[in-house]
mmCIF file of C-alpha atoms and ligand atoms in Angstrom:
data_model
loop_
_atom_site.group_PDB
_atom_site.id
_atom_site.type_symbol
_atom_site.label_atom_id
_atom_site.label_comp_id
_atom_site.label_asym_id
_atom_site.label_seq_id
_atom_site.Cartn_x
_atom_site.Cartn_y
_atom_site.Cartn_z
ATOM 1 C CA MET R 1 17.379 -13.032 18.790
ATOM 2 C CA SER R 2 17.313 -10.969 15.583
ATOM 3 C CA ARG R 3 13.984 -10.435 13.807
ATOM 4 C CA GLN R 4 13.458 -12.161 10.472
ATOM 5 C CA ARG R 5 13.366 -9.395 7.856
ATOM 6 C CA ASP R 6 10.053 -8.687 6.204
ATOM 7 C CA ARG R 7 9.949 -8.523 2.417
ATOM 8 C CA TRP R 8 9.413 -4.749 2.494
ATOM 9 C CA SER R 9 12.670 -4.099 4.342
ATOM 10 C CA GLU R 10 14.445 -6.601 2.058
ATOM 11 C CA LEU R 11 13.243 -4.503 -0.868
ATOM 12 C CA THR R 12 13.900 -1.051 0.548
ATOM 13 C CA GLY R 13 16.605 -1.459 3.162
ATOM 14 C CA GLY R 14 14.359 0.321 5.637
ATOM 15 C CA GLN R 15 15.006 3.727 4.054
ATOM 16 C CA ALA R 16 11.938 4.214 1.888
ATOM 17 C CA GLY R 17 9.827 6.601 3.975
ATOM 18 C CA GLU R 18 10.560 9.932 2.300
ATOM 19 C CA GLU R 19 10.503 8.541 -1.239
ATOM 20 C CA TYR R 20 7.253 6.659 -0.584
ATOM 21 C CA ALA R 21 5.645 9.877 0.664
ATOM 22 C CA ARG R 22 6.966 11.837 -2.346
ATOM 23 C CA ARG R 23 5.531 9.220 -4.720
ATOM 24 C CA PHE R 24 2.027 9.677 -3.306
ATOM 25 C CA ALA R 25 2.442 13.466 -3.211
ATOM 26 C CA ARG R 26 3.291 13.412 -6.932
ATOM 27 C CA LEU R 27 0.259 11.203 -7.652
ATOM 28 C CA ALA R 28 -2.003 13.597 -5.736
ATOM 29 C CA GLU R 29 -0.529 16.610 -7.544
ATOM 30 C CA SER R 30 -1.211 14.978 -10.896
ATOM 31 C CA GLY R 31 -4.874 14.520 -10.017
ATOM 32 C CA HIS R 32 -4.962 10.899 -8.815
ATOM 33 C CA ASP R 33 -7.206 9.998 -5.910
ATOM 34 C CA ILE R 34 -4.805 8.684 -3.267
ATOM 35 C CA HIS R 35 -7.570 8.102 -0.720
ATOM 36 C CA GLY R 36 -9.338 5.100 -2.266
ATOM 37 C CA GLU R 37 -8.577 2.798 0.650
ATOM 38 C CA ALA R 38 -9.752 5.351 3.230
ATOM 39 C CA THR R 39 -12.956 6.033 1.290
ATOM 40 C CA PHE R 40 -13.629 2.281 1.066
ATOM 41 C CA CYS R 41 -13.108 1.791 4.816
ATOM 42 C CA ALA R 42 -15.089 4.898 5.789
ATOM 43 C CA ALA R 43 -18.132 3.440 4.004
ATOM 44 C CA LEU R 44 -17.970 0.419 6.357
ATOM 45 C CA LEU R 45 -17.660 2.451 9.564
ATOM 46 C CA THR R 46 -20.025 4.185 11.935
ATOM 47 C CA PRO R 47 -18.951 7.664 13.110
ATOM 48 C CA ALA R 48 -15.925 7.970 15.382
ATOM 49 C CA ALA R 49 -14.926 4.328 14.927
ATOM 50 C CA ARG R 50 -11.665 2.810 16.163
ATOM 51 C CA VAL R 51 -9.362 1.836 13.303
ATOM 52 C CA LEU R 52 -6.069 -0.051 13.349
ATOM 53 C CA ASP R 53 -3.903 0.706 10.312
ATOM 54 C CA ALA R 54 -1.643 -2.344 10.318
ATOM 55 C CA GLY R 55 1.501 -1.700 8.305
ATOM 56 C CA CYS R 56 0.479 1.951 8.141
ATOM 57 C CA GLY R 57 3.701 3.057 6.457
ATOM 58 C CA THR R 58 3.736 6.852 6.144
ATOM 59 C CA GLY R 59 0.226 7.081 7.598
ATOM 60 C CA ARG R 60 -1.453 8.033 4.318
ATOM 61 C CA ILE R 61 -4.652 6.100 5.091
ATOM 62 C CA ALA R 62 -4.849 6.545 8.871
ATOM 63 C CA ILE R 63 -4.399 10.306 8.517
ATOM 64 C CA ARG R 64 -7.253 10.504 6.011
ATOM 65 C CA LEU R 65 -9.536 8.374 8.207
ATOM 66 C CA ALA R 66 -8.696 10.606 11.183
ATOM 67 C CA GLU R 67 -9.658 13.645 9.090
ATOM 68 C CA LEU R 68 -12.997 11.882 8.531
ATOM 69 C CA GLY R 69 -13.499 11.649 12.301
ATOM 70 C CA HIS R 70 -12.231 8.172 13.148
ATOM 71 C CA HIS R 71 -9.814 7.233 15.936
ATOM 72 C CA CYS R 72 -6.786 5.707 14.288
ATOM 73 C CA THR R 73 -3.761 3.826 15.522
ATOM 74 C CA GLY R 74 -0.976 3.091 13.055
ATOM 75 C CA VAL R 75 1.540 0.288 13.497
ATOM 76 C CA ASP R 76 4.608 -0.244 11.362
ATOM 77 C CA VAL R 77 7.986 -1.873 11.775
ATOM 78 C CA ASP R 78 9.824 0.500 9.383
ATOM 79 C CA ALA R 79 11.080 3.529 11.315
ATOM 80 C CA SER R 80 11.680 5.553 8.126
ATOM 81 C CA MET R 81 8.020 5.162 7.105
ATOM 82 C CA LEU R 82 6.699 5.879 10.590
ATOM 83 C CA ALA R 83 8.897 9.007 10.875
ATOM 84 C CA VAL R 84 6.925 10.548 7.997
ATOM 85 C CA ALA R 85 3.633 9.633 9.696
ATOM 86 C CA HIS R 86 4.820 11.251 12.957
ATOM 87 C CA ARG R 87 5.914 14.390 11.147
ATOM 88 C CA ASP R 88 2.667 14.724 9.169
ATOM 89 C CA ALA R 89 0.276 13.898 12.018
ATOM 90 C CA PRO R 90 2.070 14.216 15.360
ATOM 91 C CA THR R 91 -1.087 13.881 17.434
ATOM 92 C CA LEU R 92 -2.145 10.492 16.035
ATOM 93 C CA LYS R 93 -1.076 7.290 17.750
ATOM 94 C CA TRP R 94 1.829 5.635 15.920
ATOM 95 C CA LEU R 95 3.418 2.438 17.218
ATOM 96 C CA LEU R 96 6.760 1.174 15.990
ATOM 97 C CA GLY R 97 6.724 -2.618 16.026
ATOM 98 C CA ASP R 98 6.159 -5.934 14.350
ATOM 99 C CA LEU R 99 2.613 -7.084 13.652
ATOM 100 C CA THR R 100 3.560 -10.606 14.709
ATOM 101 C CA ARG R 101 3.749 -9.144 18.235
ATOM 102 C CA LEU R 102 0.871 -6.694 17.980
ATOM 103 C CA ASP R 103 -0.518 -7.780 21.354
ATOM 104 C CA THR R 104 2.658 -6.524 23.066
ATOM 105 C CA LEU R 105 2.845 -3.096 21.387
ATOM 106 C CA GLY R 106 0.428 -1.208 23.615
ATOM 107 C CA SER R 107 -2.611 -0.842 21.366
ATOM 108 C CA LYS R 108 -5.902 -1.446 23.167
ATOM 109 C CA PRO R 109 -7.843 -4.254 21.418
ATOM 110 C CA GLY R 110 -11.486 -3.835 20.428
ATOM 111 C CA PHE R 111 -10.944 -2.134 17.069
ATOM 112 C CA ASP R 112 -13.969 -1.736 14.794
ATOM 113 C CA LEU R 113 -11.773 -2.247 11.756
ATOM 114 C CA ALA R 114 -8.222 -3.395 11.105
ATOM 115 C CA LEU R 115 -6.746 -2.479 7.755
ATOM 116 C CA ALA R 116 -3.771 -4.068 6.007
ATOM 117 C CA ALA R 117 -3.550 -2.127 2.742
ATOM 118 C CA GLY R 118 -0.765 -1.589 0.257
ATOM 119 C CA ASN R 119 0.298 -5.225 0.036
ATOM 120 C CA VAL R 120 1.147 -5.534 3.720
ATOM 121 C CA ILE R 121 0.194 -9.232 3.783
ATOM 122 C CA PRO R 122 2.350 -10.254 0.773
ATOM 123 C CA LEU R 123 5.224 -8.175 2.175
ATOM 124 C CA LEU R 124 5.376 -9.857 5.596
ATOM 125 C CA SER R 125 8.287 -12.094 6.510
ATOM 126 C CA PRO R 126 7.782 -15.516 4.915
ATOM 127 C CA GLY R 127 6.021 -17.862 7.305
ATOM 128 C CA THR R 128 4.645 -15.151 9.607
ATOM 129 C CA GLU R 129 1.439 -14.443 7.681
ATOM 130 C CA SER R 130 -0.878 -16.694 9.716
ATOM 131 C CA THR R 131 0.474 -15.241 12.964
ATOM 132 C CA VAL R 132 -0.194 -11.702 11.756
ATOM 133 C CA VAL R 133 -3.724 -12.579 10.624
ATOM 134 C CA ARG R 134 -4.351 -14.126 14.052
ATOM 135 C CA GLN R 135 -3.025 -11.009 15.786
ATOM 136 C CA LEU R 136 -5.212 -8.746 13.656
ATOM 137 C CA ALA R 137 -8.292 -10.882 14.313
ATOM 138 C CA ALA R 138 -7.604 -10.771 18.057
ATOM 139 C CA ALA R 139 -7.377 -6.970 17.937
ATOM 140 C CA LEU R 140 -10.948 -6.667 16.611
ATOM 141 C CA ARG R 141 -14.086 -6.272 18.684
ATOM 142 C CA PRO R 142 -16.779 -8.932 18.144
ATOM 143 C CA GLY R 143 -18.290 -8.096 14.755
ATOM 144 C CA GLY R 144 -15.215 -6.048 13.768
ATOM 145 C CA LEU R 145 -13.830 -6.103 10.238
ATOM 146 C CA LEU R 146 -10.479 -7.004 8.732
ATOM 147 C CA VAL R 147 -9.948 -5.180 5.424
ATOM 148 C CA THR R 148 -7.014 -6.169 3.237
ATOM 149 C CA GLY R 149 -5.732 -5.266 -0.195
ATOM 150 C CA MET R 150 -3.186 -7.438 -1.937
ATOM 151 C CA GLY R 151 -1.702 -8.055 -5.329
ATOM 152 C CA LEU R 152 -2.132 -11.505 -6.803
ATOM 153 C CA ASP R 153 0.279 -11.151 -9.699
ATOM 154 C CA ALA R 154 3.583 -9.417 -10.377
ATOM 155 C CA ALA R 155 1.855 -6.473 -12.059
ATOM 156 C CA HIS R 156 0.148 -5.605 -8.766
ATOM 157 C CA LEU R 157 3.074 -6.246 -6.424
ATOM 158 C CA PRO R 158 6.485 -4.655 -5.806
ATOM 159 C CA LEU R 159 7.804 -8.226 -5.985
ATOM 160 C CA PRO R 160 8.826 -10.474 -8.884
ATOM 161 C CA GLU R 161 6.076 -12.976 -8.106
ATOM 162 C CA PRO R 162 3.137 -13.445 -5.752
ATOM 163 C CA THR R 163 3.969 -14.644 -2.262
ATOM 164 C CA VAL R 164 0.458 -15.404 -1.029
ATOM 165 C CA THR R 165 -2.595 -16.927 -2.703
ATOM 166 C CA LEU R 166 -6.141 -16.003 -1.774
ATOM 167 C CA THR R 167 -6.772 -19.633 -0.850
ATOM 168 C CA GLU R 168 -3.935 -19.474 1.688
ATOM 169 C CA PHE R 169 -5.080 -16.093 2.969
ATOM 170 C CA ASP R 170 -8.688 -17.212 3.417
ATOM 171 C CA HIS R 171 -7.423 -20.314 5.224
ATOM 172 C CA TRP R 172 -5.435 -18.182 7.709
ATOM 173 C CA CYS R 173 -8.515 -16.018 8.209
ATOM 174 C CA THR R 174 -10.720 -19.054 8.851
ATOM 175 C CA GLN R 175 -8.147 -20.409 11.325
ATOM 176 C CA ALA R 176 -8.301 -17.040 13.102
ATOM 177 C CA GLY R 177 -12.101 -17.257 13.351
ATOM 178 C CA LEU R 178 -12.847 -14.764 10.572
ATOM 179 C CA THR R 179 -15.500 -15.068 7.859
ATOM 180 C CA LEU R 180 -15.211 -13.683 4.338
ATOM 181 C CA ARG R 181 -17.952 -11.074 3.803
ATOM 182 C CA GLN R 182 -17.030 -9.253 0.594
ATOM 183 C CA ARG R 183 -14.350 -9.367 -2.069
ATOM 184 C CA TYR R 184 -13.629 -6.831 -4.800
ATOM 185 C CA ALA R 185 -11.012 -6.331 -7.507
ATOM 186 C CA THR R 186 -10.334 -2.676 -6.605
ATOM 187 C CA TRP R 187 -10.798 -0.169 -3.812
ATOM 188 C CA ASN R 188 -13.552 1.373 -5.966
ATOM 189 C CA GLY R 189 -15.613 -1.758 -5.435
ATOM 190 C CA ASP R 190 -15.241 -3.237 -8.934
ATOM 191 C CA PRO R 191 -16.382 -6.872 -8.855
ATOM 192 C CA TYR R 192 -13.776 -9.496 -8.059
ATOM 193 C CA TYR R 193 -13.340 -12.226 -10.669
ATOM 194 C CA GLU R 194 -11.217 -15.360 -10.776
ATOM 195 C CA GLY R 195 -7.826 -14.515 -12.236
ATOM 196 C CA CYS R 196 -7.894 -10.755 -11.567
ATOM 197 C CA GLY R 197 -4.641 -9.308 -10.281
ATOM 198 C CA TYR R 198 -5.785 -7.644 -7.072
ATOM 199 C CA ALA R 199 -8.156 -8.463 -4.238
ATOM 200 C CA VAL R 200 -9.755 -6.254 -1.642
ATOM 201 C CA SER R 201 -11.233 -8.527 1.005
ATOM 202 C CA VAL R 202 -13.500 -7.845 3.958
ATOM 203 C CA HIS R 203 -13.524 -10.506 6.669
ATOM 204 C CA SER R 204 -15.444 -10.230 9.919
ATOM 205 C CA ARG R 205 -15.084 -11.525 13.430
ATOM 206 C CA PRO R 206 -18.172 -13.281 14.844
ATOM 207 C CA THR R 207 -20.460 -11.018 16.850
ATOM 208 C CA THR R 208 -20.325 -13.226 19.947
HETATM 209 C C1 SAM H 1 3.935 -0.929 0.699
HETATM 210 S S1 SAM H 1 3.954 -0.385 2.349
HETATM 211 C C2 SAM H 1 2.229 0.094 2.557
HETATM 212 C C3 SAM H 1 2.051 1.198 3.562
HETATM 213 C C4 SAM H 1 0.604 1.660 3.769
HETATM 214 N N1 SAM H 1 -0.246 0.599 4.249
HETATM 215 C C5 SAM H 1 0.036 2.245 2.501
HETATM 216 O O1 SAM H 1 -0.811 1.581 1.862
HETATM 217 O O2 SAM H 1 0.436 3.350 2.141
HETATM 218 C C6 SAM H 1 4.002 -1.904 3.305
HETATM 219 C C7 SAM H 1 4.253 -1.647 4.774
HETATM 220 O O3 SAM H 1 4.111 -2.877 5.505
HETATM 221 C C8 SAM H 1 5.011 -2.773 6.605
HETATM 222 N N2 SAM H 1 5.262 -4.092 7.198
HETATM 223 C C9 SAM H 1 5.722 -5.216 6.574
HETATM 224 N N3 SAM H 1 5.861 -6.207 7.472
HETATM 225 C C10 SAM H 1 5.497 -5.695 8.686
HETATM 226 C C11 SAM H 1 5.431 -6.237 9.991
HETATM 227 N N4 SAM H 1 5.769 -7.500 10.252
HETATM 228 N N5 SAM H 1 5.014 -5.435 10.993
HETATM 229 C C12 SAM H 1 4.657 -4.150 10.746
HETATM 230 N N6 SAM H 1 4.696 -3.578 9.526
HETATM 231 C C13 SAM H 1 5.115 -4.353 8.499
HETATM 232 C C14 SAM H 1 6.258 -2.180 5.968
HETATM 233 O O4 SAM H 1 7.165 -1.691 6.916
HETATM 234 C C15 SAM H 1 5.653 -1.108 5.057
HETATM 235 O O5 SAM H 1 5.575 0.140 5.683
#
């Protein structure tokens, strides 16, 4: 049976890896901090933590977290994105596969933190979001954290309109046994407010 296409591959045709990497290289060269997500996550982690970068793309965030001493596994379904990650960090663990089937991809559960940054949740195949949230929750150790960043309006998405509301997302998290701990409007920790265009959310799995 053929896999339903995620919104990212609908947008890019599965060929975006090199251009995506060049875009971030240009941002870095022009003085932008391209490590905001990694810095945010690192502040939540104890040393040498296990991190799952779900929808890791070119590995931008996992590679930075590995440089900071964490043990990272990246999962992505887009071979062109993952090829860049492999090339840039051949010794890290990269898994090619769909997050809806994370439990079959060979990553050992018990992660301290699972990250879905860069609009991974809004870019999933329509109707698969709750399954992915459940898979991510199941990959966490008790007390582990799910960290997500997602656009809530067209200005913060590579899509013409939002595909997911925070109410829906929080509902999927609750169904998966997760509790909302913190919510911000940016990766810098600016306060979240009703109607802002972006949300960084930290949910946790119960400790027992
Ligand atoms: C905009 S990119 C973000 C990449 C990376 N997280 C970052 O912030 O640089 C979104 C990524 O989500 C991945 N993705 C979308 N649906 C997926 C799925 N079902 N399983 C695995 N990866 C998925 C895409 O392949 C793409 O690499």
